[in-house]
mmCIF file of C-alpha atoms in Angstrom:
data_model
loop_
_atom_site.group_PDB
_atom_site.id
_atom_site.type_symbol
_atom_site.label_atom_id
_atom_site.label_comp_id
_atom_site.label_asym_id
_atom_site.label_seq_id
_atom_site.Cartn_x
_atom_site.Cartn_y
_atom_site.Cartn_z
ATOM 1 C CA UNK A 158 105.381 -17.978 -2.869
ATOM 2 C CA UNK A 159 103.027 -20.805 -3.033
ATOM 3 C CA UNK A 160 103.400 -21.687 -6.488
ATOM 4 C CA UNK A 161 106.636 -22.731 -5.692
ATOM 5 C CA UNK A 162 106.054 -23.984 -2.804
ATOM 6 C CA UNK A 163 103.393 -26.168 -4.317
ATOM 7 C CA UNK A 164 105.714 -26.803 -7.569
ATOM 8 C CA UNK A 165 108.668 -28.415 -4.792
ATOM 9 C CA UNK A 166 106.092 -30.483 -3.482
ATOM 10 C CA UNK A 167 103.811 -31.807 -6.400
ATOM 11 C CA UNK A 168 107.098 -33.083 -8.338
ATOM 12 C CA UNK A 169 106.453 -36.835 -9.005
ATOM 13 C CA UNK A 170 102.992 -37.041 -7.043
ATOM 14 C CA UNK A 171 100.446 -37.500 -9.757
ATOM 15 C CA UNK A 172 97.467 -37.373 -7.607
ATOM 16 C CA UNK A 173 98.710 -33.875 -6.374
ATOM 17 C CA UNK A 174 99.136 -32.311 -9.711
ATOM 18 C CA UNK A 175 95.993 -33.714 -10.698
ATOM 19 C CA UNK A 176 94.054 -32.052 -7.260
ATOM 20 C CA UNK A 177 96.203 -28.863 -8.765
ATOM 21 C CA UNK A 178 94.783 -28.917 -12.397
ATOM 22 C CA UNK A 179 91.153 -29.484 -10.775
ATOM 23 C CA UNK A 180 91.895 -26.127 -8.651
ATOM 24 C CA UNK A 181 92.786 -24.556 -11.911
ATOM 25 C CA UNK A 182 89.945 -25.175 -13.566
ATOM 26 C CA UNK A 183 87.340 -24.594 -10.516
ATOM 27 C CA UNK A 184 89.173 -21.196 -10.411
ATOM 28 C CA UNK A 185 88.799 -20.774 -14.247
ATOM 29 C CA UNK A 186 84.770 -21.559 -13.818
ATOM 30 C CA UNK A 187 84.174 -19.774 -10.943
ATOM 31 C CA UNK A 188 85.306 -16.268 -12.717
ATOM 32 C CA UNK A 189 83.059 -17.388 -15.958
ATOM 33 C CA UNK A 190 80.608 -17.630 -12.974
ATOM 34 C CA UNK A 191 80.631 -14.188 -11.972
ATOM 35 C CA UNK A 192 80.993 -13.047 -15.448
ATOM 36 C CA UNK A 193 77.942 -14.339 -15.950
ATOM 37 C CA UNK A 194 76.381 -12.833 -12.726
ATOM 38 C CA UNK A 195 77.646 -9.476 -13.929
ATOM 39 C CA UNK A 196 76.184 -9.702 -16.949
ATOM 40 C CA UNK A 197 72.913 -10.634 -15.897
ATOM 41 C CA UNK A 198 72.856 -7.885 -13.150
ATOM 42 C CA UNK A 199 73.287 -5.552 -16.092
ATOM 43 C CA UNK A 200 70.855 -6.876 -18.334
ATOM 44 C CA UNK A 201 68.040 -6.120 -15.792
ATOM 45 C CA UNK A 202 69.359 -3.492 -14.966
ATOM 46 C CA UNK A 203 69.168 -2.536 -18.549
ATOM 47 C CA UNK A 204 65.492 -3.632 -19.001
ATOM 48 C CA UNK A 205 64.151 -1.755 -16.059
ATOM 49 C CA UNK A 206 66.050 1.438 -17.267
ATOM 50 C CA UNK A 207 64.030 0.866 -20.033
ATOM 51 C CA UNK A 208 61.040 0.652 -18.462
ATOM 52 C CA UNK A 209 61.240 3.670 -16.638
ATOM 53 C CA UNK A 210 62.197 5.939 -19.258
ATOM 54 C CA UNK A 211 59.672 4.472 -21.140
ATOM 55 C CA UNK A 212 57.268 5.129 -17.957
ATOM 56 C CA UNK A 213 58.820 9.063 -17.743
ATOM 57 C CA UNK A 214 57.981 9.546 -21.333
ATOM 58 C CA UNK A 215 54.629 8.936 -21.018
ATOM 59 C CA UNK A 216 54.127 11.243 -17.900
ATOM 60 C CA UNK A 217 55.864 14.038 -19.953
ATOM 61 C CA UNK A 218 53.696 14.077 -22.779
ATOM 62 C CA UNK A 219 50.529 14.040 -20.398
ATOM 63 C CA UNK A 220 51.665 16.509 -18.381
ATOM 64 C CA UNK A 221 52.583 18.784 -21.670
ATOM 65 C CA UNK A 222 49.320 17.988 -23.818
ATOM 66 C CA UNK A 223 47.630 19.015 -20.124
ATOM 67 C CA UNK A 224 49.805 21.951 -20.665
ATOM 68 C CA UNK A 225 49.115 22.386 -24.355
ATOM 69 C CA UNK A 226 45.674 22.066 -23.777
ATOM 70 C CA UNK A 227 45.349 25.159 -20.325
ATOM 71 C CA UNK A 228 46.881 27.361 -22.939
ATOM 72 C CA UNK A 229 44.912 26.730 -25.908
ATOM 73 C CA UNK A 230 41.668 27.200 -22.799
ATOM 74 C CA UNK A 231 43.241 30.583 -21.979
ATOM 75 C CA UNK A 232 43.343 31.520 -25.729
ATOM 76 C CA UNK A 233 39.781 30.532 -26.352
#
């Protein structure tokens, strides 16, 4: 409904097609802009996933060598 509305009334007015075009294009960079948002959201995201499995690996061997190591105690 407003595309035509804004189509009957930009006809022959320069100046308003070229305010149009800029709206265009502001609309255009503003969705790159959140694209890019997005994906940096999900790169750290990403990275600190990372870092904690990393982190939870770490704690699992411990705890299992700990394990490893009450058994092999017991067996002594």
């Amino acid at each position: 409904m407003s595309e035509d509305f804004l189509s009957r009334h930009l006809k022959g007015r320069p100046v308003l097609q070229k305010i149009k075009t800029q709206t265009r294009r502001w609309k255009k960079k503003v969705r790159g802009a959140v694209f890019v948002e997005y994906l940096l959201l999900l790169t750290i995201i990403g990275i600190g996933a990372i870092a904690g499995l990393t982190t939870l690996r770490s704690a699992l061997i411990n705890e299992l060598m700990d394990l490893a190591n009450a058994i092999n105690a017991i067996n002594s």
